[in-house]
């Protein structure tokens, strides 16, 4: 550390404070980067997985309502009641399309996109059966319509429901995994920030102690020499190889003691 001791006092203090400031800046940058990871996980959870689950749940509820009204259509004997149910089913079809379109921008992977394609195909297949059920029911052939509803209609609707459940589970598990990743990132960031903070404090203390000793020890020795000279001891000798202001003072002190000794002798 001789190079540090040889620095002028001004340079020595500037260097020490610069090191502390750089370490503090590093800690701030590091903490910000770790918090960005945590924020990314929370944002992904809030803007992707949870909205996807909500949108798919809306689709699920809409399909269930549509299925219920389809069955009521088969059981309704009067034409006015059928027309009312058909109007409500048309509204539900529009709602299904709206919910499906709201979900589409939230798709985040090719696997999820493929699941959406499967859902649309299964729903289209179900609507083919539905149209036939509605035609039979409207024509007064309730028995044939009921048989189709409980046969191919049930099979097609069950496939739609199973696919929706699969998609909801996929997004729910994705959200849970995103939450776990955010928790792990937070835990890691917390420990890393504490460790970096401890290192910054230790390095700062070590640097402060080193600089203080470099200044205090030679000043104490110089004070002891001056006290001895004041008491009449001109045999004191001051040796130094420092090149800072303290070294200059020690050299001047040595010269003063030598001159006093020569004068007395």
PDB file of C-alpha atoms in Angstrom:
ATOM      1  CA  UNK A   1       0.000   0.000   0.000  1.00  0.00           C
ATOM      2  CA  UNK A   2       3.052   2.261  -0.338  1.00  0.00           C
ATOM      3  CA  UNK A   3       1.519   3.805  -3.458  1.00  0.00           C
ATOM      4  CA  UNK A   4      -1.451   4.943  -1.393  1.00  0.00           C
ATOM      5  CA  UNK A   5       0.778   6.334   1.329  1.00  0.00           C
ATOM      6  CA  UNK A   6       2.740   8.328  -1.273  1.00  0.00           C
ATOM      7  CA  UNK A   7      -0.389  10.043  -2.629  1.00  0.00           C
ATOM      8  CA  UNK A   8      -0.906  13.630  -1.557  1.00  0.00           C
ATOM      9  CA  UNK A   9      -3.539  14.034   1.147  1.00  0.00           C
ATOM     10  CA  UNK A  10      -6.024  15.595  -1.282  1.00  0.00           C
ATOM     11  CA  UNK A  11      -5.593  12.710  -3.740  1.00  0.00           C
ATOM     12  CA  UNK A  12      -5.715  10.182  -0.928  1.00  0.00           C
ATOM     13  CA  UNK A  13      -9.062  11.458   0.366  1.00  0.00           C
ATOM     14  CA  UNK A  14     -10.528  11.789  -3.130  1.00  0.00           C
ATOM     15  CA  UNK A  15      -9.488   8.211  -3.953  1.00  0.00           C
ATOM     16  CA  UNK A  16     -11.004   6.834  -0.744  1.00  0.00           C
ATOM     17  CA  UNK A  17     -14.329   8.612  -1.207  1.00  0.00           C
ATOM     18  CA  UNK A  18     -14.388   7.679  -4.910  1.00  0.00           C
ATOM     19  CA  UNK A  19     -14.034   4.000  -4.072  1.00  0.00           C
ATOM     20  CA  UNK A  20     -16.883   4.212  -1.550  1.00  0.00           C
ATOM     21  CA  UNK A  21     -19.091   6.093  -4.014  1.00  0.00           C
ATOM     22  CA  UNK A  22     -18.360   3.563  -6.784  1.00  0.00           C
ATOM     23  CA  UNK A  23     -19.224   0.669  -4.494  1.00  0.00           C
ATOM     24  CA  UNK A  24     -22.448   2.419  -3.466  1.00  0.00           C
ATOM     25  CA  UNK A  25     -23.345   3.022  -7.117  1.00  0.00           C
ATOM     26  CA  UNK A  26     -22.641  -0.639  -7.899  1.00  0.00           C
ATOM     27  CA  UNK A  27     -24.921  -1.694  -5.053  1.00  0.00           C
ATOM     28  CA  UNK A  28     -27.712   0.538  -6.382  1.00  0.00           C
ATOM     29  CA  UNK A  29     -27.352  -0.779  -9.938  1.00  0.00           C
ATOM     30  CA  UNK A  30     -27.223  -4.372  -8.752  1.00  0.00           C
ATOM     31  CA  UNK A  31     -30.266  -3.943  -6.508  1.00  0.00           C
ATOM     32  CA  UNK A  32     -32.190  -2.331  -9.366  1.00  0.00           C
ATOM     33  CA  UNK A  33     -31.347  -5.206 -11.721  1.00  0.00           C
ATOM     34  CA  UNK A  34     -32.516  -7.795  -9.181  1.00  0.00           C
ATOM     35  CA  UNK A  35     -35.728  -5.891  -8.511  1.00  0.00           C
ATOM     36  CA  UNK A  36     -36.310  -5.719 -12.275  1.00  0.00           C
ATOM     37  CA  UNK A  37     -36.313  -9.534 -12.366  1.00  0.00           C
ATOM     38  CA  UNK A  38     -38.886  -9.654  -9.560  1.00  0.00           C
ATOM     39  CA  UNK A  39     -41.000  -6.991 -11.282  1.00  0.00           C
ATOM     40  CA  UNK A  40     -40.842  -8.902 -14.566  1.00  0.00           C
ATOM     41  CA  UNK A  41     -42.262 -12.007 -12.900  1.00  0.00           C
ATOM     42  CA  UNK A  42     -45.027 -10.050 -11.203  1.00  0.00           C
ATOM     43  CA  UNK A  43     -45.862  -8.244 -14.459  1.00  0.00           C
ATOM     44  CA  UNK A  44     -46.015 -11.530 -16.361  1.00  0.00           C
ATOM     45  CA  UNK A  45     -48.379 -12.917 -13.748  1.00  0.00           C
ATOM     46  CA  UNK A  46     -50.595  -9.824 -13.755  1.00  0.00           C
ATOM     47  CA  UNK A  47     -50.693  -9.146 -17.506  1.00  0.00           C
ATOM     48  CA  UNK A  48     -50.601 -12.643 -18.987  1.00  0.00           C
ATOM     49  CA  UNK A  49     -51.484 -15.652 -16.846  1.00  0.00           C
ATOM     50  CA  UNK A  50     -54.233 -14.222 -14.648  1.00  0.00           C
ATOM     51  CA  UNK A  51     -56.030 -12.381 -17.497  1.00  0.00           C
ATOM     52  CA  UNK A  52     -55.815 -15.575 -19.579  1.00  0.00           C
ATOM     53  CA  UNK A  53     -57.469 -17.599 -16.831  1.00  0.00           C
ATOM     54  CA  UNK A  54     -60.163 -14.921 -16.471  1.00  0.00           C
ATOM     55  CA  UNK A  55     -60.824 -14.788 -20.232  1.00  0.00           C
ATOM     56  CA  UNK A  56     -61.004 -18.579 -20.538  1.00  0.00           C
ATOM     57  CA  UNK A  57     -63.323 -18.736 -17.541  1.00  0.00           C
ATOM     58  CA  UNK A  58     -65.648 -16.302 -19.343  1.00  0.00           C
ATOM     59  CA  UNK A  59     -65.555 -18.569 -22.403  1.00  0.00           C
ATOM     60  CA  UNK A  60     -66.310 -21.578 -20.210  1.00  0.00           C
ATOM     61  CA  UNK A  61     -69.300 -19.901 -18.570  1.00  0.00           C
ATOM     62  CA  UNK A  62     -70.607 -18.753 -21.943  1.00  0.00           C
ATOM     63  CA  UNK A  63     -70.451 -22.255 -23.436  1.00  0.00           C
ATOM     64  CA  UNK A  64     -72.186 -23.705 -20.387  1.00  0.00           C
ATOM     65  CA  UNK A  65     -74.995 -21.133 -20.672  1.00  0.00           C
ATOM     66  CA  UNK A  66     -75.274 -21.854 -24.383  1.00  0.00           C
ATOM     67  CA  UNK A  67     -75.568 -25.584 -23.733  1.00  0.00           C
ATOM     68  CA  UNK A  68     -78.239 -25.020 -21.079  1.00  0.00           C
ATOM     69  CA  UNK A  69     -80.354 -22.894 -23.420  1.00  0.00           C
ATOM     70  CA  UNK A  70     -79.945 -25.468 -26.171  1.00  0.00           C
ATOM     71  CA  UNK A  71     -81.418 -28.123 -23.905  1.00  0.00           C
ATOM     72  CA  UNK A  72     -84.237 -25.785 -22.877  1.00  0.00           C
ATOM     73  CA  UNK A  73     -84.984 -25.207 -26.568  1.00  0.00           C
ATOM     74  CA  UNK A  74     -85.571 -28.937 -27.001  1.00  0.00           C
ATOM     75  CA  UNK A  75     -87.914 -28.988 -24.004  1.00  0.00           C
ATOM     76  CA  UNK A  76     -89.842 -25.809 -24.933  1.00  0.00           C
ATOM     77  CA  UNK A  77     -93.165 -26.631 -26.600  1.00  0.00           C
ATOM     78  CA  UNK A  78     -94.187 -23.187 -27.879  1.00  0.00           C
ATOM     79  CA  UNK A  79     -92.634 -21.349 -30.791  1.00  0.00           C
ATOM     80  CA  UNK A  80     -92.421 -18.000 -28.996  1.00  0.00           C
ATOM     81  CA  UNK A  81     -90.312 -19.564 -26.258  1.00  0.00           C
ATOM     82  CA  UNK A  82     -88.052 -21.156 -28.897  1.00  0.00           C
ATOM     83  CA  UNK A  83     -87.525 -17.837 -30.686  1.00  0.00           C
ATOM     84  CA  UNK A  84     -86.629 -16.184 -27.396  1.00  0.00           C
ATOM     85  CA  UNK A  85     -84.087 -18.906 -26.606  1.00  0.00           C
ATOM     86  CA  UNK A  86     -82.628 -18.661 -30.119  1.00  0.00           C
ATOM     87  CA  UNK A  87     -82.142 -14.918 -29.662  1.00  0.00           C
ATOM     88  CA  UNK A  88     -80.419 -15.508 -26.330  1.00  0.00           C
ATOM     89  CA  UNK A  89     -78.190 -18.184 -27.887  1.00  0.00           C
ATOM     90  CA  UNK A  90     -77.214 -15.775 -30.661  1.00  0.00           C
ATOM     91  CA  UNK A  91     -76.222 -13.272 -27.984  1.00  0.00           C
ATOM     92  CA  UNK A  92     -74.137 -15.972 -26.289  1.00  0.00           C
ATOM     93  CA  UNK A  93     -72.436 -16.796 -29.590  1.00  0.00           C
ATOM     94  CA  UNK A  94     -71.461 -13.141 -29.903  1.00  0.00           C
ATOM     95  CA  UNK A  95     -70.261 -13.163 -26.309  1.00  0.00           C
ATOM     96  CA  UNK A  96     -68.209 -16.308 -26.989  1.00  0.00           C
ATOM     97  CA  UNK A  97     -66.544 -14.610 -29.945  1.00  0.00           C
ATOM     98  CA  UNK A  98     -65.839 -11.505 -27.884  1.00  0.00           C
ATOM     99  CA  UNK A  99     -64.313 -13.507 -25.018  1.00  0.00           C
ATOM    100  CA  UNK A 100     -62.257 -15.613 -27.433  1.00  0.00           C
ATOM    101  CA  UNK A 101     -60.933 -12.477 -29.126  1.00  0.00           C
ATOM    102  CA  UNK A 102     -60.046 -11.004 -25.727  1.00  0.00           C
ATOM    103  CA  UNK A 103     -58.067 -14.138 -24.936  1.00  0.00           C
ATOM    104  CA  UNK A 104     -56.191 -14.347 -28.245  1.00  0.00           C
ATOM    105  CA  UNK A 105     -53.745 -11.425 -27.598  1.00  0.00           C
ATOM    106  CA  UNK A 106     -52.801 -13.053 -24.285  1.00  0.00           C
ATOM    107  CA  UNK A 107     -51.417 -16.178 -25.979  1.00  0.00           C
ATOM    108  CA  UNK A 108     -47.729 -16.378 -25.078  1.00  0.00           C
ATOM    109  CA  UNK A 109     -46.492 -19.640 -26.600  1.00  0.00           C
ATOM    110  CA  UNK A 110     -46.954 -21.891 -29.608  1.00  0.00           C
ATOM    111  CA  UNK A 111     -48.335 -24.609 -27.342  1.00  0.00           C
ATOM    112  CA  UNK A 112     -51.028 -22.267 -26.077  1.00  0.00           C
ATOM    113  CA  UNK A 113     -51.754 -21.105 -29.629  1.00  0.00           C
ATOM    114  CA  UNK A 114     -52.204 -24.731 -30.730  1.00  0.00           C
ATOM    115  CA  UNK A 115     -54.621 -25.292 -27.841  1.00  0.00           C
ATOM    116  CA  UNK A 116     -56.656 -22.312 -29.003  1.00  0.00           C
ATOM    117  CA  UNK A 117     -56.811 -23.701 -32.543  1.00  0.00           C
ATOM    118  CA  UNK A 118     -58.079 -27.026 -31.185  1.00  0.00           C
ATOM    119  CA  UNK A 119     -60.757 -25.215 -29.150  1.00  0.00           C
ATOM    120  CA  UNK A 120     -62.040 -23.307 -32.159  1.00  0.00           C
ATOM    121  CA  UNK A 121     -62.264 -26.524 -34.206  1.00  0.00           C
ATOM    122  CA  UNK A 122     -64.095 -28.381 -31.427  1.00  0.00           C
ATOM    123  CA  UNK A 123     -66.509 -25.482 -30.978  1.00  0.00           C
ATOM    124  CA  UNK A 124     -67.190 -25.396 -34.719  1.00  0.00           C
ATOM    125  CA  UNK A 125     -67.891 -29.156 -34.657  1.00  0.00           C
ATOM    126  CA  UNK A 126     -70.251 -28.676 -31.729  1.00  0.00           C
ATOM    127  CA  UNK A 127     -72.118 -25.874 -33.520  1.00  0.00           C
ATOM    128  CA  UNK A 128     -72.722 -28.206 -36.487  1.00  0.00           C
ATOM    129  CA  UNK A 129     -74.513 -30.600 -34.144  1.00  0.00           C
ATOM    130  CA  UNK A 130     -76.251 -27.693 -32.421  1.00  0.00           C
ATOM    131  CA  UNK A 131     -77.670 -26.403 -35.701  1.00  0.00           C
ATOM    132  CA  UNK A 132     -79.176 -29.825 -36.394  1.00  0.00           C
ATOM    133  CA  UNK A 133     -80.597 -29.995 -32.861  1.00  0.00           C
ATOM    134  CA  UNK A 134     -82.190 -26.588 -33.264  1.00  0.00           C
ATOM    135  CA  UNK A 135     -83.625 -27.534 -36.664  1.00  0.00           C
ATOM    136  CA  UNK A 136     -85.199 -30.698 -35.289  1.00  0.00           C
ATOM    137  CA  UNK A 137     -86.490 -28.919 -32.193  1.00  0.00           C
ATOM    138  CA  UNK A 138     -87.999 -26.077 -34.239  1.00  0.00           C
ATOM    139  CA  UNK A 139     -89.680 -28.629 -36.508  1.00  0.00           C
ATOM    140  CA  UNK A 140     -91.411 -30.199 -33.503  1.00  0.00           C
ATOM    141  CA  UNK A 141     -89.296 -33.373 -33.573  1.00  0.00           C
ATOM    142  CA  UNK A 142     -88.398 -33.117 -29.878  1.00  0.00           C
ATOM    143  CA  UNK A 143     -87.520 -36.805 -29.458  1.00  0.00           C
ATOM    144  CA  UNK A 144     -84.949 -36.768 -32.258  1.00  0.00           C
ATOM    145  CA  UNK A 145     -83.549 -33.459 -31.001  1.00  0.00           C
ATOM    146  CA  UNK A 146     -83.299 -34.816 -27.455  1.00  0.00           C
ATOM    147  CA  UNK A 147     -81.529 -37.947 -28.699  1.00  0.00           C
ATOM    148  CA  UNK A 148     -79.041 -35.826 -30.633  1.00  0.00           C
ATOM    149  CA  UNK A 149     -78.464 -33.522 -27.651  1.00  0.00           C
ATOM    150  CA  UNK A 150     -77.734 -36.433 -25.328  1.00  0.00           C
ATOM    151  CA  UNK A 151     -75.715 -38.308 -27.955  1.00  0.00           C
ATOM    152  CA  UNK A 152     -73.466 -36.525 -30.418  1.00  0.00           C
ATOM    153  CA  UNK A 153     -74.264 -33.154 -28.847  1.00  0.00           C
ATOM    154  CA  UNK A 154     -73.086 -34.286 -25.421  1.00  0.00           C
ATOM    155  CA  UNK A 155     -69.964 -35.829 -26.899  1.00  0.00           C
ATOM    156  CA  UNK A 156     -69.100 -32.662 -28.848  1.00  0.00           C
ATOM    157  CA  UNK A 157     -69.803 -30.358 -25.910  1.00  0.00           C
ATOM    158  CA  UNK A 158     -67.791 -32.564 -23.543  1.00  0.00           C
ATOM    159  CA  UNK A 159     -64.819 -32.250 -25.902  1.00  0.00           C
ATOM    160  CA  UNK A 160     -65.169 -28.448 -25.836  1.00  0.00           C
ATOM    161  CA  UNK A 161     -65.387 -28.410 -22.031  1.00  0.00           C
ATOM    162  CA  UNK A 162     -62.398 -30.733 -21.678  1.00  0.00           C
ATOM    163  CA  UNK A 163     -60.314 -28.526 -23.963  1.00  0.00           C
ATOM    164  CA  UNK A 164     -61.307 -25.411 -22.024  1.00  0.00           C
ATOM    165  CA  UNK A 165     -60.373 -27.099 -18.756  1.00  0.00           C
ATOM    166  CA  UNK A 166     -57.028 -28.067 -20.267  1.00  0.00           C
ATOM    167  CA  UNK A 167     -56.370 -24.482 -21.334  1.00  0.00           C
ATOM    168  CA  UNK A 168     -57.405 -23.065 -17.953  1.00  0.00           C
ATOM    169  CA  UNK A 169     -55.115 -25.569 -16.186  1.00  0.00           C
ATOM    170  CA  UNK A 170     -52.255 -24.658 -18.530  1.00  0.00           C
ATOM    171  CA  UNK A 171     -52.562 -20.966 -17.709  1.00  0.00           C
ATOM    172  CA  UNK A 172     -53.142 -21.567 -14.006  1.00  0.00           C
ATOM    173  CA  UNK A 173     -50.007 -23.715 -13.797  1.00  0.00           C
ATOM    174  CA  UNK A 174     -48.118 -21.079 -15.795  1.00  0.00           C
ATOM    175  CA  UNK A 175     -49.236 -18.429 -13.330  1.00  0.00           C
ATOM    176  CA  UNK A 176     -48.211 -20.584 -10.379  1.00  0.00           C
ATOM    177  CA  UNK A 177     -44.791 -21.162 -11.936  1.00  0.00           C
ATOM    178  CA  UNK A 178     -44.411 -17.431 -12.617  1.00  0.00           C
ATOM    179  CA  UNK A 179     -45.266 -16.773  -8.974  1.00  0.00           C
ATOM    180  CA  UNK A 180     -42.697 -19.323  -7.794  1.00  0.00           C
ATOM    181  CA  UNK A 181     -40.039 -17.798 -10.066  1.00  0.00           C
ATOM    182  CA  UNK A 182     -40.838 -14.331  -8.727  1.00  0.00           C
ATOM    183  CA  UNK A 183     -40.595 -15.620  -5.137  1.00  0.00           C
ATOM    184  CA  UNK A 184     -37.248 -17.278  -5.852  1.00  0.00           C
ATOM    185  CA  UNK A 185     -35.968 -14.160  -7.599  1.00  0.00           C
ATOM    186  CA  UNK A 186     -37.053 -12.040  -4.638  1.00  0.00           C
ATOM    187  CA  UNK A 187     -35.357 -14.364  -2.153  1.00  0.00           C
ATOM    188  CA  UNK A 188     -32.150 -14.480  -4.202  1.00  0.00           C
ATOM    189  CA  UNK A 189     -32.208 -10.715  -4.707  1.00  0.00           C
ATOM    190  CA  UNK A 190     -32.683 -10.094  -0.983  1.00  0.00           C
ATOM    191  CA  UNK A 191     -29.692 -12.231   0.020  1.00  0.00           C
ATOM    192  CA  UNK A 192     -27.519 -10.891  -2.804  1.00  0.00           C
ATOM    193  CA  UNK A 193     -28.313  -7.276  -1.878  1.00  0.00           C
ATOM    194  CA  UNK A 194     -27.543  -7.906   1.806  1.00  0.00           C
ATOM    195  CA  UNK A 195     -24.248  -9.594   0.898  1.00  0.00           C
ATOM    196  CA  UNK A 196     -23.265  -6.747  -1.424  1.00  0.00           C
ATOM    197  CA  UNK A 197     -24.237  -4.207   1.234  1.00  0.00           C
ATOM    198  CA  UNK A 198     -22.078  -6.005   3.808  1.00  0.00           C
ATOM    199  CA  UNK A 199     -19.147  -6.056   1.361  1.00  0.00           C
ATOM    200  CA  UNK A 200     -19.556  -2.342   0.652  1.00  0.00           C
ATOM    201  CA  UNK A 201     -19.579  -1.578   4.391  1.00  0.00           C
ATOM    202  CA  UNK A 202     -16.539  -3.809   5.053  1.00  0.00           C
ATOM    203  CA  UNK A 203     -14.544  -2.363   2.158  1.00  0.00           C
ATOM    204  CA  UNK A 204     -15.481   1.178   3.205  1.00  0.00           C
ATOM    205  CA  UNK A 205     -14.437   0.512   6.808  1.00  0.00           C
ATOM    206  CA  UNK A 206     -11.197  -1.143   5.739  1.00  0.00           C
ATOM    207  CA  UNK A 207     -10.363   1.775   3.487  1.00  0.00           C
ATOM    208  CA  UNK A 208     -11.243   4.330   6.172  1.00  0.00           C
ATOM    209  CA  UNK A 209      -9.101   2.526   8.781  1.00  0.00           C
ATOM    210  CA  UNK A 210      -6.193   2.222   6.352  1.00  0.00           C
ATOM    211  CA  UNK A 211      -6.241   5.904   5.413  1.00  0.00           C
ATOM    212  CA  UNK A 212      -6.701   6.948   9.048  1.00  0.00           C
ATOM    213  CA  UNK A 213      -3.722   4.851  10.180  1.00  0.00           C
ATOM    214  CA  UNK A 214      -1.585   6.235   7.358  1.00  0.00           C
ATOM    215  CA  UNK A 215      -2.258   9.709   8.704  1.00  0.00           C
ATOM    216  CA  UNK A 216      -2.567   9.189  12.464  1.00  0.00           C
ATOM    217  CA  UNK A 217       0.551   7.083  13.125  1.00  0.00           C
ATOM    218  CA  UNK A 218       3.155   9.403  11.547  1.00  0.00           C
ATOM    219  CA  UNK A 219       1.429  12.440  13.056  1.00  0.00           C
ATOM    220  CA  UNK A 220       1.611  10.797  16.474  1.00  0.00           C
ATOM    221  CA  UNK A 221       5.309  10.031  16.004  1.00  0.00           C
ATOM    222  CA  UNK A 222       5.942  13.637  14.937  1.00  0.00           C
ATOM    223  CA  UNK A 223       4.099  14.911  18.014  1.00  0.00           C
ATOM    224  CA  UNK A 224       6.259  12.685  20.231  1.00  0.00           C
ATOM    225  CA  UNK A 225       9.431  14.035  18.638  1.00  0.00           C
ATOM    226  CA  UNK A 226       8.267  17.625  19.109  1.00  0.00           C
ATOM    227  CA  UNK A 227       7.441  16.921  22.769  1.00  0.00           C
ATOM    228  CA  UNK A 228      10.878  15.400  23.358  1.00  0.00           C
ATOM    229  CA  UNK A 229      12.592  18.340  21.669  1.00  0.00           C
ATOM    230  CA  UNK A 230      10.549  20.745  23.789  1.00  0.00           C
ATOM    231  CA  UNK A 231      11.861  18.941  26.865  1.00  0.00           C
ATOM    232  CA  UNK A 232      15.430  19.443  25.635  1.00  0.00           C
ATOM    233  CA  UNK A 233      16.119  16.104  23.967  1.00  0.00           C
ATOM    234  CA  UNK A 234      17.869  16.986  20.713  1.00  0.00           C
ATOM    235  CA  UNK A 235      18.948  13.410  20.009  1.00  0.00           C
ATOM    236  CA  UNK A 236      15.636  12.631  18.312  1.00  0.00           C
ATOM    237  CA  UNK A 237      15.894  11.478  14.751  1.00  0.00           C
ATOM    238  CA  UNK A 238      13.058  11.458  12.230  1.00  0.00           C
ATOM    239  CA  UNK A 239      13.256   9.135   9.207  1.00  0.00           C
ATOM    240  CA  UNK A 240      10.713   8.972   6.419  1.00  0.00           C
ATOM    241  CA  UNK A 241      10.353   7.782   2.842  1.00  0.00           C
ATOM    242  CA  UNK A 242       6.856   9.150   2.341  1.00  0.00           C
ATOM    243  CA  UNK A 243       6.175  11.574  -0.488  1.00  0.00           C
ATOM    244  CA  UNK A 244       2.977  13.227   0.730  1.00  0.00           C
ATOM    245  CA  UNK A 245       2.428  16.274   2.953  1.00  0.00           C
ATOM    246  CA  UNK A 246       3.125  14.194   6.064  1.00  0.00           C
ATOM    247  CA  UNK A 247       6.428  13.098   4.545  1.00  0.00           C
ATOM    248  CA  UNK A 248       7.231  16.751   3.843  1.00  0.00           C
ATOM    249  CA  UNK A 249       6.442  17.606   7.473  1.00  0.00           C
ATOM    250  CA  UNK A 250       8.607  14.756   8.770  1.00  0.00           C
ATOM    251  CA  UNK A 251      11.528  15.879   6.591  1.00  0.00           C
ATOM    252  CA  UNK A 252      11.138  19.463   7.806  1.00  0.00           C
ATOM    253  CA  UNK A 253      10.969  18.221  11.407  1.00  0.00           C
ATOM    254  CA  UNK A 254      14.124  16.180  10.969  1.00  0.00           C
ATOM    255  CA  UNK A 255      15.901  19.196   9.497  1.00  0.00           C
ATOM    256  CA  UNK A 256      14.689  21.408  12.389  1.00  0.00           C
ATOM    257  CA  UNK A 257      15.934  18.991  15.059  1.00  0.00           C
ATOM    258  CA  UNK A 258      19.285  18.644  13.276  1.00  0.00           C
ATOM    259  CA  UNK A 259      19.664  22.429  13.020  1.00  0.00           C
ATOM    260  CA  UNK A 260      18.780  22.916  16.700  1.00  0.00           C
ATOM    261  CA  UNK A 261      21.323  20.260  17.692  1.00  0.00           C
ATOM    262  CA  UNK A 262      24.021  21.916  15.586  1.00  0.00           C
ATOM    263  CA  UNK A 263      23.199  25.323  17.066  1.00  0.00           C
ATOM    264  CA  UNK A 264      23.363  24.072  20.656  1.00  0.00           C
ATOM    265  CA  UNK A 265      26.581  22.183  20.062  1.00  0.00           C
TER     266      UNK A 265
END
